[in-house]
Coordinates of C-alpha atoms in Angstrom, one line a residue:
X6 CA 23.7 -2.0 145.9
X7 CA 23.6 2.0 146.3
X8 CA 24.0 3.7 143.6
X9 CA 26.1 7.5 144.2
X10 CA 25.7 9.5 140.9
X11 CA 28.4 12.3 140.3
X12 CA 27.1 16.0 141.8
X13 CA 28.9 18.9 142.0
X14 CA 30.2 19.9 145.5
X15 CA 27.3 21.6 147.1
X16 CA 24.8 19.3 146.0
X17 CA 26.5 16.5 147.2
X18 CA 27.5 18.1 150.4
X19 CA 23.9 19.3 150.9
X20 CA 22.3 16.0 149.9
X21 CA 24.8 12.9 149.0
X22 CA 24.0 9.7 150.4
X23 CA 27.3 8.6 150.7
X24 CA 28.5 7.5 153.8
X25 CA 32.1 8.8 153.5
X26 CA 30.0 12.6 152.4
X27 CA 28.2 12.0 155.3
X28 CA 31.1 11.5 157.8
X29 CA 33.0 14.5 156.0
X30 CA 29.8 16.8 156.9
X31 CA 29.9 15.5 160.7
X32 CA 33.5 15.8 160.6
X33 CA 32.8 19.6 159.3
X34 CA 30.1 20.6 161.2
X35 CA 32.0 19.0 164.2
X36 CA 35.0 21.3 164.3
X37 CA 33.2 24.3 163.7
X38 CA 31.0 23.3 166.7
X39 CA 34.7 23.4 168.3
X40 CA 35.3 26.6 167.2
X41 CA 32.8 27.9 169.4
X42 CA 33.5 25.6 172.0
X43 CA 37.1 26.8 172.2
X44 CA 35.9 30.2 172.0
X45 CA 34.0 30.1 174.8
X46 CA 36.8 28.4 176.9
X47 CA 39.5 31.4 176.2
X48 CA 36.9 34.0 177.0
X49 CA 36.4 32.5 180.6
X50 CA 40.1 31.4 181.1
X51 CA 41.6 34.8 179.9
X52 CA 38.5 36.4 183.0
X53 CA 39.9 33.3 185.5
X54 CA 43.7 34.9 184.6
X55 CA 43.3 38.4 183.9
X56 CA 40.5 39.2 186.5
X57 CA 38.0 42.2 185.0
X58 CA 40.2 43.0 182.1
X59 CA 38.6 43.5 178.7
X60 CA 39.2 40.2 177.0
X61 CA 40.7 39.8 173.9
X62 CA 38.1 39.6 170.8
X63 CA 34.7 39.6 173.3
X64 CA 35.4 43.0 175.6
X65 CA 33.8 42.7 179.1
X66 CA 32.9 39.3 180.4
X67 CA 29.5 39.8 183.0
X68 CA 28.9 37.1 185.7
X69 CA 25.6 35.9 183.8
X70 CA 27.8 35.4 180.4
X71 CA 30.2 33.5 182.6
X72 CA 28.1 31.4 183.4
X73 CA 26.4 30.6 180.2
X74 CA 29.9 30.2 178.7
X75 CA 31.2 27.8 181.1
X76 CA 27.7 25.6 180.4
X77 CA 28.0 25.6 176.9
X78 CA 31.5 24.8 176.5
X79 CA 30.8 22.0 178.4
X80 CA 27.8 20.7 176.2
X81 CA 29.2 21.7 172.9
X82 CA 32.5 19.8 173.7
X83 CA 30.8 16.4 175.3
X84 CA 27.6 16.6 172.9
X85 CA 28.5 18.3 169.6
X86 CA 32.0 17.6 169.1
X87 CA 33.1 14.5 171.0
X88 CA 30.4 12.1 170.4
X89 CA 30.4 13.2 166.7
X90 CA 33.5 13.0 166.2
X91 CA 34.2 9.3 167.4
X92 CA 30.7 7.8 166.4
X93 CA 29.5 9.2 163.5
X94 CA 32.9 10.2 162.0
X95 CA 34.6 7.3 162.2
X96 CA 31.6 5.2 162.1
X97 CA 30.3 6.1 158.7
X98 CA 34.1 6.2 157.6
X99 CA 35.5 2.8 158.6
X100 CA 32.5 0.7 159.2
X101 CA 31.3 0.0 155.6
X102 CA 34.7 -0.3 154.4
X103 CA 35.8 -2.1 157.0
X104 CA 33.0 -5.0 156.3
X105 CA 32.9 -5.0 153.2
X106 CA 30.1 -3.3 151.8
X107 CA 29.1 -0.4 149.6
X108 CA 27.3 1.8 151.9
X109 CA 25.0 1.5 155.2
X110 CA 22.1 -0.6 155.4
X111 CA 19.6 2.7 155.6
X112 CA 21.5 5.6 154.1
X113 CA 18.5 8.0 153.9
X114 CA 18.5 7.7 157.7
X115 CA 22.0 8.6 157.8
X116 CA 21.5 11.6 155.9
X117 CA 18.5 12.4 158.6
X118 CA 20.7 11.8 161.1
X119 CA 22.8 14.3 160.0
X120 CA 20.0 16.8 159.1
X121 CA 19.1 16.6 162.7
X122 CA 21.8 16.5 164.1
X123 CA 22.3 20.2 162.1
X124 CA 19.2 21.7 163.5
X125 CA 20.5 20.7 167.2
X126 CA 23.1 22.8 166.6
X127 CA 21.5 25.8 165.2
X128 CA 19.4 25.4 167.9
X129 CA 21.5 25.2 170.4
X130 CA 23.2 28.7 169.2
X131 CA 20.4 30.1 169.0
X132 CA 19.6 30.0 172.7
X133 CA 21.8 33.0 172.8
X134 CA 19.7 35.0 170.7
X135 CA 16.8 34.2 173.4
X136 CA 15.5 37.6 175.0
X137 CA 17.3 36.0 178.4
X138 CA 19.9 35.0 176.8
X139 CA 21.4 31.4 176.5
X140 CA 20.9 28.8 179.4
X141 CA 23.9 29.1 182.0
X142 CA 22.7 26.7 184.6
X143 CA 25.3 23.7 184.0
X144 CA 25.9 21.6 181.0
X145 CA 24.3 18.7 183.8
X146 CA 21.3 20.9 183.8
X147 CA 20.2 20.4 187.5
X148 CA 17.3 21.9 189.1
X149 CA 16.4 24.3 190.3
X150 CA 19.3 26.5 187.8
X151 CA 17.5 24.7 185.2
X152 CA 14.6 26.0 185.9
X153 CA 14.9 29.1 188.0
X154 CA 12.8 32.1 187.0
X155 CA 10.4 30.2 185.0
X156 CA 7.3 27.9 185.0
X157 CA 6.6 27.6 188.7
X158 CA 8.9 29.6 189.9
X159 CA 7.5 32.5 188.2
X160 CA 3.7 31.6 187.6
X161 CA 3.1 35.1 186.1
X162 CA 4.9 34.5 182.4
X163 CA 3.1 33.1 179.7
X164 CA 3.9 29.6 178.2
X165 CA 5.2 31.9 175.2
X166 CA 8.1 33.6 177.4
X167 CA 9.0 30.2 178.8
X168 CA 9.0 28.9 175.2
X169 CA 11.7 31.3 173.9
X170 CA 14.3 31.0 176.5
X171 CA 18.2 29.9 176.4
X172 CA 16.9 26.8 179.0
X173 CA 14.3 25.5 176.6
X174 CA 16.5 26.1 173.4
X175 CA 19.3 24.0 175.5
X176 CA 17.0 20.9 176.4
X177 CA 15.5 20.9 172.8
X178 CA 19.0 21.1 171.6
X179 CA 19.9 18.2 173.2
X180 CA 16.9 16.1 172.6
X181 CA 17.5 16.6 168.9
X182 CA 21.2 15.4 168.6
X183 CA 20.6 12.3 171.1
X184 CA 17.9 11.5 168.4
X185 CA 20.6 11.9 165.6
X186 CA 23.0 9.9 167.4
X187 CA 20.1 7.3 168.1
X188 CA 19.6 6.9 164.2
X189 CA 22.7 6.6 163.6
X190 CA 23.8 4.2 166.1
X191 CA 20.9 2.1 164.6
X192 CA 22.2 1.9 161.2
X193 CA 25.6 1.1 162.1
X194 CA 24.2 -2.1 164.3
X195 CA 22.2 -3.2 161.4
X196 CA 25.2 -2.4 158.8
X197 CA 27.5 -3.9 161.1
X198 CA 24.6 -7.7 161.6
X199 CA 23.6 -7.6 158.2
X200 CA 25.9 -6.2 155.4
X201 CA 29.0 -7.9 156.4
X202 CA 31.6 -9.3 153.6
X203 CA 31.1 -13.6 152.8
X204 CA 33.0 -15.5 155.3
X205 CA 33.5 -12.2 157.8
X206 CA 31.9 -13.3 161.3
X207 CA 31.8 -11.2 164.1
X208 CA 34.9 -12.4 165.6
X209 CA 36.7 -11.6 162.7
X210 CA 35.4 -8.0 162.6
X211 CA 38.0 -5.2 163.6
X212 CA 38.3 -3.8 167.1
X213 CA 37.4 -0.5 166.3
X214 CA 34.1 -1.9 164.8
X215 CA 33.1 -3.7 167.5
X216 CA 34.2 -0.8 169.8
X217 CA 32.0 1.9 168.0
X218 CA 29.2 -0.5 167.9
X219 CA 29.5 -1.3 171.9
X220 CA 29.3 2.0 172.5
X221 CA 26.3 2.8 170.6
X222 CA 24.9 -0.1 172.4
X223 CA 26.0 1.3 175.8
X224 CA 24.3 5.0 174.0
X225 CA 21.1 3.1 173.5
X226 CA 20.4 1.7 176.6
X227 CA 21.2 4.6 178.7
X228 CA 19.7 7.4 177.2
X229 CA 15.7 6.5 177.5
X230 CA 15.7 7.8 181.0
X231 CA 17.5 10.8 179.8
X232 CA 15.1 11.9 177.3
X233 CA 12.2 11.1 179.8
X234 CA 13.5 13.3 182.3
X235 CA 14.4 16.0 179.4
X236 CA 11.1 16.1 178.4
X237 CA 9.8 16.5 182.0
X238 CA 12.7 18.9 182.8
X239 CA 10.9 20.9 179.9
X240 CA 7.4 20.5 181.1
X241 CA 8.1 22.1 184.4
X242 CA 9.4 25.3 182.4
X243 CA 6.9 25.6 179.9
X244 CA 3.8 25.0 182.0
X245 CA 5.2 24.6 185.8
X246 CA 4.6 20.5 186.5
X247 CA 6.8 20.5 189.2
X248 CA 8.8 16.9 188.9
X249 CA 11.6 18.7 189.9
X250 CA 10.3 20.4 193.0
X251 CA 10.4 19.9 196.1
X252 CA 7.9 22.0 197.2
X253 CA 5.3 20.5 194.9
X254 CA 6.2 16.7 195.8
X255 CA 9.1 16.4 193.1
X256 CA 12.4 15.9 194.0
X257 CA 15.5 17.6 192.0
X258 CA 17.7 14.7 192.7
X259 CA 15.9 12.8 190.8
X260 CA 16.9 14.8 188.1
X261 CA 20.5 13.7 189.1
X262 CA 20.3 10.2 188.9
X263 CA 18.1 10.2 185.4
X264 CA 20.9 12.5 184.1
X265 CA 23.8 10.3 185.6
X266 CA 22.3 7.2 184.7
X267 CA 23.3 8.2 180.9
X268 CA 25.9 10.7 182.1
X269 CA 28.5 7.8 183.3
X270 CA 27.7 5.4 180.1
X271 CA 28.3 8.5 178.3
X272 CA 32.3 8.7 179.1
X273 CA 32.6 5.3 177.5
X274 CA 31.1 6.1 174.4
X275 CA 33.5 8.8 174.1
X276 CA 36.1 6.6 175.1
X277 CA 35.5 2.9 173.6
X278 CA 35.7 4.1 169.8
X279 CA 39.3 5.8 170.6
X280 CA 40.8 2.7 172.3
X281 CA 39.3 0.6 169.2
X282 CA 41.5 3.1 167.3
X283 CA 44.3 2.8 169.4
X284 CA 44.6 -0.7 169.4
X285 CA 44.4 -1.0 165.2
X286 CA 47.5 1.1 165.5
X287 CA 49.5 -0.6 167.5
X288 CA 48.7 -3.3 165.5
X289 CA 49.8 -2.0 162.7
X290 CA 53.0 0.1 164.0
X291 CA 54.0 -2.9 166.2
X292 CA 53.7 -4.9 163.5
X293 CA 51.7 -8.1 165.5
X294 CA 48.3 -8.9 165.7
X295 CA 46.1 -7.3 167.8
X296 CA 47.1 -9.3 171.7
X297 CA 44.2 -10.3 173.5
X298 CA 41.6 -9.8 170.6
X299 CA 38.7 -12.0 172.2
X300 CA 39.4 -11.0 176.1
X301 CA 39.3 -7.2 175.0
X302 CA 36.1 -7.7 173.5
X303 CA 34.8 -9.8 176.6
X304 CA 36.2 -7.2 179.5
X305 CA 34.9 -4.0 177.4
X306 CA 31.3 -5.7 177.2
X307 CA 32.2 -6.4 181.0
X308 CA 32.7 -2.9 181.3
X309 CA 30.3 -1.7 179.5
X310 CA 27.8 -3.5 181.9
X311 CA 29.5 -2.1 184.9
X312 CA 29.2 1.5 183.6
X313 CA 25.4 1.2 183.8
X314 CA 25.2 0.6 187.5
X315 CA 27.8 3.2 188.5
X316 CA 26.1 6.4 187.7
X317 CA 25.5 7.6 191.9
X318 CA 29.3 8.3 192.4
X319 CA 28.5 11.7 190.9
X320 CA 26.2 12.1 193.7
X321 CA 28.2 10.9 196.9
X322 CA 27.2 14.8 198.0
X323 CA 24.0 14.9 196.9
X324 CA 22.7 13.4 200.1
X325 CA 21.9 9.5 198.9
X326 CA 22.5 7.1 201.9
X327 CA 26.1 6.4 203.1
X328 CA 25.4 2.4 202.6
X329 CA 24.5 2.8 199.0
X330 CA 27.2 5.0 198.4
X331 CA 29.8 2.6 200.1
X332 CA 28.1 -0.2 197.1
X333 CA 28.6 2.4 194.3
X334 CA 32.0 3.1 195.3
X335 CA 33.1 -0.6 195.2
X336 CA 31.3 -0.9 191.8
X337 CA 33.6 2.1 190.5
X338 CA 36.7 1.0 191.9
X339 CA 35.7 -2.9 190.4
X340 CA 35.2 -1.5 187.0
X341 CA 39.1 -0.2 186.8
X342 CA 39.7 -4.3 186.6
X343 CA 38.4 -4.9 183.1
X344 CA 39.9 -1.5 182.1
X345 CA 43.4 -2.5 183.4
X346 CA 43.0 -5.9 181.6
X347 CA 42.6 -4.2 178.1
X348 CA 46.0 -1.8 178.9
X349 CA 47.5 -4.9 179.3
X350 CA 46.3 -6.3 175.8
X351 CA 47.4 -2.9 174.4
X352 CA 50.8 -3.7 176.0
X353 CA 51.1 -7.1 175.2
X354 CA 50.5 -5.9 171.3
X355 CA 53.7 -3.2 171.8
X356 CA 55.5 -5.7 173.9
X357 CA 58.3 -7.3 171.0
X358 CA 57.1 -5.9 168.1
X359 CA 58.7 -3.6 165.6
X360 CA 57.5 -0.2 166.7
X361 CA 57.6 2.5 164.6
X362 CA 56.9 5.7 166.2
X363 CA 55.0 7.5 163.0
X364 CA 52.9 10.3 163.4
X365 CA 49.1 8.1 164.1
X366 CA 51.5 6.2 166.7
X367 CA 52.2 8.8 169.0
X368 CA 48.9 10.1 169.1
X369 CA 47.4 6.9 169.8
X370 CA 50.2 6.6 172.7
X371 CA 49.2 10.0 174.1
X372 CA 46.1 8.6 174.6
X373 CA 46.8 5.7 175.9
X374 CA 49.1 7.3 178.6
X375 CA 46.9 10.0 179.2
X376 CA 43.8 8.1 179.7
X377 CA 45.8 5.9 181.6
X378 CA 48.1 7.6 184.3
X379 CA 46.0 11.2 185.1
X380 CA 42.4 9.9 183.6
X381 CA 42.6 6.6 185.3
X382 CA 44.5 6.7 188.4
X383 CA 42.2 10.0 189.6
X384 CA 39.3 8.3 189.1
X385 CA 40.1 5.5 191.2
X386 CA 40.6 8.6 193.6
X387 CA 37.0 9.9 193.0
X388 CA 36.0 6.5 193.3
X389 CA 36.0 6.0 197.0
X390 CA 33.5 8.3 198.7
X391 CA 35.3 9.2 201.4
X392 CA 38.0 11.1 199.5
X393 CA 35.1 12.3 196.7
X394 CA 33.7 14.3 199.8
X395 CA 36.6 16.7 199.8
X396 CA 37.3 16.9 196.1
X397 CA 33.6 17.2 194.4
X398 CA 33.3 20.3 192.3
X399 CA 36.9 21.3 192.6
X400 CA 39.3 21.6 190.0
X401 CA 40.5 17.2 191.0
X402 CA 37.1 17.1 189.2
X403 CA 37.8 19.1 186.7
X404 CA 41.1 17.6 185.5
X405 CA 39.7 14.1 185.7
X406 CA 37.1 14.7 183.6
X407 CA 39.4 16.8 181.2
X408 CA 42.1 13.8 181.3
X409 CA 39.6 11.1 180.4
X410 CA 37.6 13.4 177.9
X411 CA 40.4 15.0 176.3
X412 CA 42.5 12.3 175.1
X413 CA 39.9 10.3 174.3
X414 CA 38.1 12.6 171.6
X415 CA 41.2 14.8 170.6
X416 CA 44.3 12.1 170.4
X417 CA 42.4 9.7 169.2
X418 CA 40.0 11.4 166.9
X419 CA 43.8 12.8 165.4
X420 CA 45.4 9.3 165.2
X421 CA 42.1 8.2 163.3
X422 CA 42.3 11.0 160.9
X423 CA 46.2 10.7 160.3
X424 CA 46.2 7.2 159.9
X425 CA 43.0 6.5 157.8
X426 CA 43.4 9.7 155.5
X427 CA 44.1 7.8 152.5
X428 CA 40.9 5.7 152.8
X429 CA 38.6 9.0 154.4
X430 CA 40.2 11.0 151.1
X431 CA 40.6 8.4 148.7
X432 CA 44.1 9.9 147.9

């Protein structure tokens, strides 16, 4: 058994190996990543609405600053507040109480995890302290934007100059917090296999625990690629390898389908740990057992399977061939199936019961009806590749992503903390 011994409040936020300290650090260091992140989201809005106006708080808003705004809003929200917020937030919180243990199985690695995932974000900021300022190419970081005006674009810097730039500080940022959210997802497998309460089997666990833990399954298996393709992104700034271009033999679609391979996985691991949320509410709100329990678990592994061969309908412009993009779009439209069979076992757990509509309750069925009716029915849109043709990189795109993303992090992440206060507090 781990032993916590009493501190006073900086020590133990600094260095407790409590898992509920732990998950009140991410929690922290989560929303003041939002801060930022919401920052940056006014700035370019209030230039979208008000045209060259001074803005509000930041003054004149320059094309470049635009740019690298719009990019790290993107990554802060995705990377360094959603996926801490519904893994290691409400994994460290509900898993060991919810299985009937004292702590994880490694907590020194859960306070690594954390430590890292700290540096990614002081990192990360500190790409806009580079001498070219921080890296505005895209939160998807395609070549050549990723790359443009160094390594072999520009043979004449030094390794030095490519070293401290906003595009280096933005890969190594994100290196560092998939690595936290690697350890991480690793201690909650093994807490979750080994650690378990006498008599508590797997299919007796709560959804939400066997949601978090699919999706740090799904996390796992997609990122290698990802962090390969990082590290050669990273290569062909610093010393000008050339994966990425075409004029040396690479090929900057490649970079697409390494990024997308994760990049689609990615949405459900966002999204599984909220709908595990969701459906322990309307448990308890409805006041029935959760409908369905064993199908949901079957059709989100279903899904989860699905999600990994799906990634090219981000590309149907990117110029792959129109026969493989007609088997991707199938694949995409197929995988709404299992999805629709768990918003029926959400509905089936409403349908009858004795609902009460308390705060957690209509958060969870904002998200629900959010991810649902705008998040789900445009993406079958986007799904098909003939209609994707005429709606990539428009604002369709843009409210999709926002309508799956959004309610998924936000509602739930609220309907968690609402409705598990009492045990995140102990109050």
């Amino acid at each position: 058994m781990t032993e916590h011994k009493k501190m006073g409040f900086l020590k133990r936020f600094f260095f407790s190996l409590d898992h509920k300290d732990i998950g009140f650090q991410y929690l922290l260091t989560a929303m003041f990543m939002a801060a930022f992140g919401g920052f940056f989201v006014y700035v370019f809005r209030y230039n979208l609405a008000f045209g060259p106006d001074d803005i509000p708080l930041y003054g004149n808003l320059a094309a470049k600053a635009y740019n690298q705004l719009v990019t790290n809003h993107g990554a802060i929200m995705i990377f360094w507040v959603g996926m801490p917020m519904v893994l290691a937030v409400l994994g460290n919180f509900l898993i060991p109480i919810m299985i009937g243990t004292d702590d994880m199985a490694f907590p020194l690695l859960n306070k690594i995890s954390y430590w890292t995932f700290l540096l990614s974000c002081i990192v990360l900021l500190a790409g806009f302290m580079m001498p070219t300022g921080a890296f505005g190419g895209g939160w998807t970081m395609y070549p050549p934007l990723s790359v443009s005006d160094f390594g072999y674009n520009n043979p004449n810097t030094t390794f030095k100059a490519n070293f401290f730039t906003g595009n280096t500080f933005f890969i190594l940022a994100v290196a560092l917090e998939f690595i936290s959210m690697l350890m991480g997802g690793i201690n909650f497998l093994v807490t979750t296999l080994n650690k378990r309460a006498k008599g508590l089997s797997l299919m007796k666990l709560p959804i939400v625990v066997w949601m978090i833990n699919i999706a740090n399954l799904l996390f796992m298996f997609s990122v290698g690629p990802l962090i390969a393709g990082s590290f050669m992104l990273l290569m062909d700034i610093l010393i000008g390898t050339g994966f990425f271009d075409a004029y040396r033999g690479g090929d900057p679609i490649l970079w697409q389908h390494l990024f997308w391979f994760f990049g689609h996985p990615e949405v459900y691991v966002l999204l599984l740990p909220s709908l595990g949320v969701v459906g322990e509410i309307f448990s308890t709100f409805s006041r029935k057992p959760f409908f369905g329990y064993k199908m949901v678990i079957f059709l989100v592994m279903v899904a989860g399977v699905l999600s990994l061969v799906v990634w090219a309908h981000h590309q149907f412009v990117s110029g792959i061939d129109p026969g493989a993009a007609n088997i991707f779009s199938l694949l995409t439209i197929i995988i709404s199936i299992p999805f629709a069979g768990m918003v029926l076992a959400y509905l089936g757990t409403l349908w009858r019961g004795d609902i009460k509509f308390t705060v957690p309750m209509m958060f969870a069925l904002g998200m629900l009806a959010s991810f649902t009716f705008f998040g789900g029915f445009t993406g079958l849109h986007l799904g098909s590749n003939v209609f994707d043709i005429y709606a990539h990189d428009t604002y369709f795109v843009i409210a999709h992503f926002h309508y799956t993303l959004f309610p998924s992090v936000f509602l739930g992440g609220f309907a968690a903390i609402y409705y598990w206060y009492p045990k995140f507090s102990g109050r």
